[in-house]
Coordinates of C-alpha atoms and ligand atoms in Angstrom, one line a residue:
M19 CA -21.1 -13.4 2.8
L20 CA -19.0 -14.6 5.7
R21 CA -21.4 -17.1 7.1
K22 CA -21.3 -17.1 10.9
I23 CA -20.7 -20.4 12.5
A24 CA -21.9 -20.0 16.1
S25 CA -21.0 -23.5 16.9
Y26 CA -19.1 -24.2 20.0
L27 CA -18.8 -27.8 20.9
T28 CA -18.1 -30.1 23.8
Q29 CA -14.8 -31.2 25.3
P30 CA -13.8 -33.5 28.1
L31 CA -14.5 -32.3 31.5
D32 CA -11.5 -33.8 33.2
S33 CA -9.1 -31.6 31.3
V34 CA -10.7 -28.3 32.2
T35 CA -8.9 -26.5 35.0
R36 CA -10.6 -24.5 37.7
L37 CA -13.5 -26.8 37.9
L38 CA -15.9 -27.3 40.7
G39 CA -16.2 -31.0 41.6
R40 CA -19.7 -32.4 41.2
S41 CA -21.1 -35.8 42.1
S42 CA -21.3 -37.1 38.5
S43 CA -19.1 -36.4 35.5
A44 CA -20.7 -33.0 35.3
A45 CA -18.0 -30.9 36.9
L46 CA -18.6 -27.3 36.0
P47 CA -16.4 -24.2 36.2
V48 CA -17.0 -21.4 38.8
P49 CA -16.7 -17.9 37.3
E50 CA -14.7 -15.1 38.7
I51 CA -17.2 -12.3 38.6
H52 CA -15.8 -8.8 38.1
S53 CA -18.3 -6.1 38.9
R54 CA -18.6 -3.0 36.7
E55 CA -16.0 -0.9 38.5
H56 CA -13.4 -3.7 38.1
H57 CA -13.4 -4.2 34.4
D58 CA -13.1 -2.2 31.2
I59 CA -16.1 -3.2 29.2
S60 CA -18.5 -0.3 28.8
R61 CA -21.9 -0.1 27.2
R62 CA -20.4 2.7 25.1
D63 CA -18.4 0.0 23.3
M64 CA -21.6 -1.9 22.3
S65 CA -23.8 -1.2 19.3
R66 CA -27.4 0.1 19.7
A67 CA -28.7 -3.2 18.3
A68 CA -26.7 -5.3 20.7
L69 CA -28.0 -3.3 23.7
N70 CA -31.6 -3.5 22.4
V71 CA -31.4 -7.3 22.2
L72 CA -29.8 -7.6 25.6
Y73 CA -32.4 -5.4 27.2
G74 CA -35.2 -7.0 25.3
L75 CA -34.3 -10.5 26.5
N76 CA -33.8 -9.2 30.1
K77 CA -37.2 -7.5 30.1
G78 CA -38.8 -10.7 28.8
G79 CA -37.5 -12.4 32.0
F80 CA -34.5 -14.1 30.5
E81 CA -30.8 -13.9 31.2
A82 CA -28.8 -12.1 28.5
Y83 CA -25.1 -11.9 28.1
L84 CA -22.7 -10.6 25.5
V85 CA -20.2 -13.2 24.8
G86 CA -17.0 -14.2 22.9
G87 CA -15.2 -12.3 20.2
C88 CA -16.7 -8.9 20.8
L89 CA -15.5 -8.8 24.4
R90 CA -12.1 -10.0 23.4
D91 CA -11.9 -7.3 20.8
I92 CA -13.1 -4.5 23.1
L93 CA -10.5 -5.5 25.7
N94 CA -7.8 -5.2 23.0
G95 CA -8.9 -1.9 21.8
V96 CA -10.4 -3.3 18.5
T97 CA -13.9 -2.3 17.4
P98 CA -15.9 -5.6 17.2
K99 CA -17.3 -6.4 13.8
D100 CA -20.3 -8.2 15.4
F101 CA -21.9 -8.8 18.7
D102 CA -22.9 -12.3 19.9
V103 CA -25.5 -12.7 22.5
V104 CA -26.3 -15.8 24.6
T105 CA -29.4 -16.4 26.7
N106 CA -31.3 -19.1 28.6
A107 CA -34.3 -18.4 26.3
T108 CA -34.9 -21.0 23.6
P109 CA -34.7 -19.9 20.0
E110 CA -38.5 -19.9 19.8
E111 CA -38.8 -17.8 22.9
V112 CA -36.2 -15.3 21.5
Q113 CA -38.2 -15.1 18.2
K114 CA -41.4 -14.1 20.1
L115 CA -39.7 -11.2 21.8
F116 CA -38.5 -9.4 18.7
R117 CA -40.4 -8.1 15.7
R118 CA -37.8 -8.9 13.2
A119 CA -36.2 -12.2 14.2
R120 CA -35.5 -15.4 12.3
V121 CA -34.5 -18.8 13.6
I122 CA -31.7 -20.1 11.4
G123 CA -29.1 -22.8 11.3
R124 CA -29.0 -26.4 10.3
R125 CA -26.2 -27.5 12.5
F126 CA -27.2 -25.4 15.4
K127 CA -30.4 -23.4 15.8
I128 CA -29.7 -19.7 16.5
V129 CA -31.8 -16.5 16.1
H130 CA -30.9 -13.5 14.0
V131 CA -32.5 -10.4 15.3
Y132 CA -32.5 -7.4 12.9
F133 CA -32.3 -3.7 13.8
G134 CA -32.0 -1.6 10.7
Q135 CA -28.8 -2.8 9.0
D136 CA -27.5 -4.6 12.0
V137 CA -28.0 -8.3 12.8
I138 CA -27.4 -9.7 16.2
E139 CA -26.9 -13.4 16.6
V140 CA -28.6 -14.8 19.6
A141 CA -27.7 -18.4 20.8
T142 CA -29.2 -20.4 23.6
F143 CA -26.7 -21.8 26.2
R144 CA -25.6 -25.1 24.9
A145 CA -25.3 -28.3 27.1
L146 CA -22.4 -30.6 27.4
S147 CA -23.8 -33.6 25.7
E148 CA -22.5 -37.1 25.7
P149 CA -21.2 -38.5 22.4
D150 CA -24.2 -40.7 22.0
E151 CA -26.7 -37.8 22.3
R152 CA -25.3 -36.1 19.3
E153 CA -24.4 -36.9 15.7
E154 CA -20.8 -37.5 15.0
S155 CA -19.0 -38.3 11.8
E156 CA -16.7 -41.3 11.7
H157 CA -13.7 -39.0 12.5
G158 CA -15.3 -37.6 15.7
M159 CA -16.5 -34.4 14.1
I160 CA -19.8 -33.2 15.6
L161 CA -22.6 -32.8 13.0
R162 CA -25.7 -31.9 14.9
D163 CA -26.2 -30.9 18.5
N164 CA -29.2 -28.9 19.8
I165 CA -29.3 -29.6 23.5
Y166 CA -29.7 -26.5 25.7
G167 CA -27.8 -26.1 29.0
T168 CA -26.4 -23.6 31.5
I169 CA -23.9 -20.8 31.1
E170 CA -21.2 -22.9 32.8
E171 CA -21.7 -25.7 30.2
D172 CA -21.8 -23.1 27.5
A173 CA -18.4 -21.7 28.6
L174 CA -16.8 -25.2 28.5
R175 CA -17.8 -25.6 24.9
R176 CA -16.3 -22.4 23.6
D177 CA -13.0 -22.7 21.6
F178 CA -10.4 -20.6 23.3
T179 CA -10.2 -18.9 26.7
L180 CA -10.0 -15.5 25.0
N181 CA -13.5 -16.2 23.5
A182 CA -15.1 -17.4 26.7
L183 CA -15.9 -14.2 28.6
Y184 CA -19.5 -13.2 29.4
Y185 CA -20.9 -9.7 30.1
N186 CA -24.2 -9.7 32.0
I187 CA -26.6 -6.9 31.0
D188 CA -28.4 -7.3 34.3
N189 CA -25.6 -6.2 36.6
F190 CA -22.9 -5.1 34.0
A191 CA -20.5 -7.6 35.5
L192 CA -17.9 -9.6 33.5
Y193 CA -17.9 -13.4 34.1
D194 CA -14.6 -15.2 33.6
F195 CA -15.0 -19.0 33.8
M196 CA -11.7 -20.0 32.3
G197 CA -9.0 -17.6 33.3
S198 CA -9.7 -15.6 30.2
L199 CA -8.7 -12.3 31.5
D200 CA -5.2 -13.6 32.6
D201 CA -4.7 -15.1 29.1
I202 CA -5.8 -11.9 27.4
R203 CA -3.5 -9.9 29.6
E204 CA -0.6 -12.2 28.8
R205 CA -1.6 -12.3 25.1
R206 CA -1.9 -16.0 25.1
I207 CA -4.2 -18.3 23.1
R208 CA -5.3 -21.3 25.1
I209 CA -7.7 -23.9 24.0
I210 CA -10.4 -25.0 26.4
G211 CA -10.2 -28.7 27.3
D212 CA -8.1 -31.4 25.8
P213 CA -6.4 -29.8 22.7
E214 CA -6.3 -32.9 20.5
R215 CA -9.9 -33.8 21.1
R216 CA -11.1 -30.3 20.6
Y217 CA -9.4 -30.0 17.2
R218 CA -10.7 -33.4 16.2
E219 CA -14.3 -32.3 17.0
D220 CA -13.9 -29.3 14.9
P221 CA -10.7 -28.9 12.9
V222 CA -11.6 -25.3 12.0
R223 CA -10.5 -24.4 15.5
M224 CA -6.9 -24.8 14.1
L225 CA -7.6 -22.1 11.6
R226 CA -9.2 -20.0 14.2
A227 CA -6.1 -20.4 16.4
A228 CA -3.9 -19.2 13.5
R229 CA -6.3 -16.3 12.8
F230 CA -6.5 -15.0 16.4
A231 CA -2.7 -15.3 16.7
A232 CA -2.4 -13.2 13.6
K233 CA -5.2 -10.7 14.3
M234 CA -4.3 -10.1 18.0
Q235 CA -0.6 -10.7 17.8
F236 CA -1.0 -13.3 20.5
E237 CA 1.1 -16.4 21.1
L238 CA -0.3 -19.9 21.1
E239 CA 0.3 -21.6 24.4
P240 CA 2.5 -24.7 23.7
E241 CA -0.1 -27.4 24.5
T242 CA -2.6 -25.5 22.3
E243 CA -0.1 -25.4 19.4
K244 CA 1.4 -28.9 19.6
P245 CA -1.4 -31.1 18.1
I246 CA -1.9 -28.7 15.2
H247 CA 1.3 -29.9 13.6
Q248 CA -0.1 -33.4 13.5
L249 CA -3.8 -32.8 12.9
G250 CA -3.6 -30.3 10.0
L251 CA -4.8 -32.8 7.4
S252 CA -8.1 -33.2 9.3
L253 CA -9.1 -29.9 7.8
H254 CA -9.8 -31.7 4.6
Q255 CA -12.8 -33.3 6.2
V256 CA -14.4 -29.9 6.9
P257 CA -17.2 -28.9 4.4
A258 CA -15.5 -26.9 1.6
P259 CA -17.9 -23.9 1.8
R260 CA -17.1 -23.4 5.4
M261 CA -13.4 -23.6 4.6
F262 CA -13.7 -21.0 1.9
D263 CA -15.3 -18.6 4.5
E264 CA -12.5 -19.3 6.9
V265 CA -9.8 -18.5 4.3
L266 CA -11.5 -15.2 3.7
K267 CA -11.5 -14.4 7.4
L268 CA -7.8 -15.2 7.4
F269 CA -6.8 -13.2 4.4
L270 CA -9.3 -10.5 3.8
T271 CA -9.8 -8.9 7.2
G272 CA -6.7 -6.7 7.4
H273 CA -4.1 -9.1 8.7
A274 CA -3.3 -11.3 5.7
L275 CA 0.5 -11.1 6.1
A276 CA 0.3 -12.1 9.8
S277 CA -2.1 -14.9 8.9
M278 CA 0.2 -16.2 6.2
K279 CA 3.1 -16.4 8.7
S280 CA 1.0 -17.9 11.4
L281 CA -0.4 -20.6 9.0
Q282 CA 3.1 -21.3 7.8
Q283 CA 4.4 -21.7 11.3
L284 CA 1.7 -24.2 12.1
G285 CA 2.2 -26.1 8.8
L286 CA -1.4 -25.2 7.7
L287 CA -0.7 -23.1 4.6
E288 CA 0.2 -26.2 2.6
I289 CA -2.9 -27.8 3.8
L290 CA -5.2 -25.0 2.6
I291 CA -3.6 -24.9 -0.8
P292 CA -2.0 -28.3 -1.3
E293 CA -1.1 -28.0 -5.0
S294 CA 0.6 -24.6 -4.6
G295 CA 1.9 -25.6 -1.2
K296 CA 4.0 -28.4 -2.8
H297 CA 6.0 -25.8 -4.6
L298 CA 6.6 -23.3 -1.8
H299 CA 9.7 -25.2 -0.8
D300 CA 11.1 -26.0 -4.3
T301 CA 14.7 -24.9 -4.7
G302 CA 14.8 -22.0 -7.1
I303 CA 11.2 -21.2 -7.5
G304 CA 10.1 -21.7 -3.9
P305 CA 11.3 -18.4 -2.6
V306 CA 9.7 -16.7 -5.6
W307 CA 6.3 -18.1 -4.7
N308 CA 6.7 -17.1 -1.1
N309 CA 7.5 -13.6 -2.3
L310 CA 4.5 -13.6 -4.5
I311 CA 2.0 -14.6 -1.8
E312 CA 3.7 -12.4 0.8
Q313 CA 3.6 -9.3 -1.4
A314 CA -0.1 -10.0 -2.3
C315 CA -0.8 -10.2 1.5
I316 CA 1.0 -6.9 2.1
N317 CA -1.0 -5.2 -0.7
T318 CA -4.3 -6.7 0.5
D319 CA -3.7 -5.4 4.1
K320 CA -2.8 -2.0 2.7
R321 CA -6.0 -1.8 0.6
I322 CA -8.1 -2.7 3.6
A323 CA -6.4 -0.1 5.7
E324 CA -7.2 2.4 3.0
N325 CA -10.8 1.2 2.8
R326 CA -10.4 0.1 -0.8
P327 CA -12.2 -3.0 -2.0
V328 CA -10.6 -6.4 -2.0
T329 CA -11.9 -9.5 -3.8
P330 CA -11.5 -13.2 -3.0
A331 CA -10.9 -13.8 -6.7
F332 CA -7.6 -11.9 -6.7
L333 CA -6.5 -13.6 -3.5
F334 CA -7.2 -17.1 -4.9
A335 CA -5.6 -16.2 -8.2
V336 CA -2.4 -15.5 -6.3
L337 CA -2.6 -18.5 -3.9
L338 CA -3.2 -20.9 -6.8
W339 CA -0.8 -19.4 -9.3
P340 CA 2.2 -21.6 -8.3
A341 CA 0.0 -24.7 -9.1
V342 CA -1.1 -23.3 -12.4
V343 CA 2.5 -22.6 -13.5
A344 CA 3.6 -26.1 -12.4
R345 CA 0.7 -27.8 -14.2
T346 CA 1.2 -25.7 -17.3
E347 CA 4.9 -26.8 -17.4
K348 CA 3.7 -30.4 -17.2
H349 CA 1.4 -30.0 -20.2
L350 CA 4.1 -28.2 -22.2
E351 CA 6.4 -31.1 -21.5
H352 CA 3.8 -33.3 -23.1
G353 CA 3.8 -31.2 -26.2
V354 CA 0.6 -29.2 -25.6
P355 CA 0.9 -25.7 -27.0
F356 CA 1.2 -22.8 -24.5
A357 CA -2.3 -21.3 -24.5
P358 CA -4.2 -24.6 -24.2
A359 CA -1.7 -25.8 -21.7
R360 CA -2.4 -22.8 -19.5
Q361 CA -6.2 -23.2 -20.0
K362 CA -6.1 -26.8 -19.0
A363 CA -3.9 -26.2 -16.0
A364 CA -6.2 -23.4 -14.8
G365 CA -9.3 -25.6 -15.0
Q366 CA -7.6 -28.5 -13.2
V367 CA -6.2 -26.3 -10.4
I368 CA -9.6 -24.7 -9.6
H369 CA -11.3 -28.1 -9.8
S370 CA -8.9 -29.7 -7.3
Q371 CA -8.9 -26.6 -4.9
N372 CA -12.7 -26.7 -4.9
E373 CA -12.5 -30.0 -2.9
I374 CA -10.9 -28.1 -0.1
T375 CA -12.3 -24.5 -0.3
A376 CA -15.4 -24.3 -2.4
I377 CA -14.8 -21.3 -4.6
P378 CA -18.1 -19.8 -5.7
K379 CA -18.5 -19.8 -9.5
R380 CA -18.6 -16.1 -9.8
F381 CA -15.1 -15.9 -8.2
A382 CA -13.8 -18.8 -10.2
Q383 CA -14.7 -17.0 -13.4
V384 CA -12.8 -13.9 -12.3
I385 CA -9.8 -15.9 -11.2
R386 CA -9.6 -17.4 -14.7
E387 CA -10.0 -14.0 -16.3
I388 CA -7.1 -12.7 -14.2
W389 CA -5.0 -15.6 -15.4
D390 CA -6.0 -15.2 -19.0
M391 CA -5.0 -11.6 -18.8
Q392 CA -1.5 -12.7 -18.2
L393 CA -1.3 -13.9 -21.8
R394 CA -3.3 -11.0 -23.2
L395 CA -1.2 -8.3 -21.6
D396 CA 1.7 -9.4 -23.7
K397 CA -0.2 -8.6 -27.0
R398 CA -0.1 -4.9 -27.3
H399 CA 0.3 -4.2 -31.0
G400 CA -2.5 -2.8 -33.3
R401 CA -5.6 -2.0 -31.3
H402 CA -4.9 -4.7 -28.7
A403 CA -3.7 -2.4 -26.0
E404 CA -6.5 0.0 -26.4
V405 CA -9.1 -2.7 -26.1
L406 CA -7.4 -4.4 -23.1
V407 CA -7.0 -1.3 -21.0
A408 CA -10.8 -0.8 -21.3
D409 CA -11.5 -4.4 -20.2
T410 CA -13.2 -4.7 -16.8
R411 CA -10.6 -7.2 -15.8
F412 CA -7.6 -5.1 -16.9
R413 CA -6.9 -3.6 -13.5
A414 CA -6.8 -6.9 -11.7
G415 CA -4.7 -8.5 -14.5
Y416 CA -2.3 -5.6 -14.4
D417 CA -1.9 -5.7 -10.6
F418 CA -1.3 -9.5 -10.9
L419 CA 1.4 -8.9 -13.6
L420 CA 3.1 -6.4 -11.3
L421 CA 3.1 -8.9 -8.5
R422 CA 4.7 -11.5 -10.7
E423 CA 7.4 -9.1 -11.7
Q424 CA 8.0 -8.0 -8.2
S425 CA 8.3 -11.5 -6.9
G426 CA 10.9 -12.3 -9.5
E427 CA 8.8 -14.9 -11.3
I428 CA 9.2 -13.0 -14.6
E429 CA 11.6 -10.3 -15.8
P430 CA 10.3 -6.8 -15.1
G431 CA 9.4 -4.6 -18.1
L432 CA 5.9 -5.3 -19.3
G433 CA 4.3 -4.0 -16.1
D434 CA 6.2 -0.8 -16.5
W435 CA 5.1 -0.5 -20.1
W436 CA 1.5 -0.7 -19.0
T437 CA 2.0 1.7 -16.2
R438 CA 3.3 4.3 -18.6
Y439 CA 0.5 3.5 -21.2
Q440 CA -2.1 4.3 -18.6
E441 CA -0.5 7.6 -17.8
E442 CA -0.3 8.7 -21.5
D443 CA -2.9 10.6 -23.5
E444 CA -4.3 9.2 -26.7
H445 CA -1.4 10.4 -28.8
G446 CA 1.2 9.1 -26.4
R447 CA -0.5 5.7 -26.3
M448 CA -0.5 5.5 -30.1
E449 CA 3.2 6.4 -30.1
M450 CA 3.9 3.7 -27.5
V451 CA 2.2 1.1 -29.6
R452 CA 4.0 2.4 -32.8
Q453 CA 7.3 2.0 -31.1
L454 CA 6.4 -1.5 -30.2
G455 CA 5.7 -2.3 -33.8
K456 CA 9.4 -2.1 -34.4
T457 CA 10.6 -4.2 -31.5
A458 CA 8.0 -6.1 -29.4
A459 CA 6.2 -8.3 -32.0
P460 CA 9.3 -10.0 -33.4
A461 CA 10.6 -10.5 -29.9
K462 CA 7.5 -12.4 -29.0
K463 CA 7.7 -14.7 -32.0
K464 CA 11.2 -15.5 -31.0
R465 CA 10.0 -16.5 -27.5
R466 CA 7.3 -18.7 -28.9
R467 CA 9.7 -20.6 -31.1
R468 CA 11.8 -21.5 -28.1
R469 CA 8.8 -23.2 -26.5
K470 CA 8.5 -25.7 -29.4
P471 CA 9.5 -29.2 -28.5
A472 CA 13.0 -30.2 -29.5
G473 CA 13.1 -31.4 -33.1
A474 CA 10.1 -29.3 -34.2
G475 CA 12.6 -27.2 -36.2
S476 CA 13.3 -23.5 -36.1
T477 CA 13.2 -21.5 -39.3
G478 CA 13.6 -18.1 -37.9
S479 CA 17.0 -16.4 -37.5
Q480 CA 16.1 -13.4 -35.3
Ligands
ATP510 P1 -14.8 -13.0 14.7 O1 -16.2 -12.6 14.8 O2 -13.8 -11.9 14.9 O3 -14.6 -13.9 13.6 P2 -15.5 -14.6 17.0 O4 -14.6 -15.2 18.1 O5 -16.5 -13.6 17.4 O6 -14.5 -13.9 16.0 P3 -17.6 -16.1 15.8 O7 -17.5 -17.0 14.7 O8 -18.3 -14.8 15.7 O9 -16.1 -15.8 16.2 O10 -18.1 -16.9 17.1 C1 -18.6 -16.3 18.3 C2 -18.1 -17.1 19.5 O11 -18.6 -18.4 19.4 C3 -16.6 -17.2 19.6 O12 -16.1 -16.1 20.3 C4 -16.5 -18.5 20.4 O13 -16.8 -18.3 21.8 C5 -17.6 -19.3 19.9 N1 -17.1 -20.2 18.7 C6 -17.1 -19.8 17.4 N2 -16.7 -20.8 16.7 C7 -16.3 -21.8 17.5 C8 -15.8 -23.2 17.4 N3 -15.5 -23.6 16.2 N4 -15.7 -23.9 18.5 C9 -16.0 -23.4 19.7 N5 -16.5 -22.2 19.9 C10 -16.7 -21.4 18.9
MG511 MG1 -18.0 -12.7 16.3

């Protein structure tokens, strides 16, 4: 589901340090080459599939390197989740070498090579192209760019130094063009080239910076960080499906809490969820919303650490909840009754968030069900509780309710009732509902009356 964007773009040559001067503007970096006995990357750290691809390319007469994130991860003691390969073979040449290989990509052509369950992404070295050789949007974002080049050029187009190491399968040596090893050693994230220009070319790099800082517990080097505080809004020009994928990588890969902090520090959280973001600093409710999101992040990280499933729907239900509550209030002020006000708010919030992060329909549906559950969980008399607890969305709705109580958004109590209800046997459950008959139903009526607009009249005396 997480679509891979193997798209690394150009940046100005003059700003790259450690460059070898050339006659024209094409100044290229010289690598520091660390032979096998001088680095810590071992073939044992690589998947069978990755090695097959590397050797296959090599046997076919091509250069083959492992590159980027996988090397960064191995050096940090993290098991890579995928292996990326670069080569001087064109996509068509790569395809001919492997039985199960497919050329994919609209923006950039790459090849997926399949071995059993594994997919290895193989890219061809990209050239540094001049702006007029490629398609750019009016904001300077690169749209299409399929010009092949050398490994040096390829290195210059990577995003951060920590992602620009190359491992050569031919001699097992590590090629460091950008001072990557020093940066990794010093736990530093440094963008390659002119920071502002590189973020303008591809604003997603700002999210990647936040993500690597969170994932690796690295610091952003000041020049790399500075422009992010001004350029955050350019993320709204990125295609919304890609943004959705990036949000999942930030929040559903085991470091959600650190991602939240890192995004906040860079001023990007409000840009990812503008409508909720507006209320994160409100006096009174602001800290509650921060608590809510923070607690959800903690729970998500815990679930992932325990190998339990997580869903984007729950994450977005939390991230968008402050906006739903605020919009509901607005509709209530205009005299709309509570349930339709909530429905209307929910639809509007999802609609406007879709402009930024396209939420696939199947998740949007679940998000709404989780929100609907918040009203339904209050209705427990008669057979309501029995029916609700068997609902497929009960668990998510209940977890969401607990979060709301925990964050201080609502008084605790209802969540605890449902916790006990689930622990009881049939008889105990009936007894719990019977007890409610005496107290809960009238209490609810009372609350409803308070929501009526002033002047609507109150007949009850309870
Ligand atoms: P992870 O796989 O953990 O998400 P990664 O760094 O491997 O992190 P990928 O999306 O797999 O990220 O990309 C592979 C490599 O491609 C990166 O390490 C980097 O060198 C390069 N790259 C990816 N996205 C960009 C980008 N937006 N701009 C420049 N280079 C990029
Ligand atoms: Mg990767």
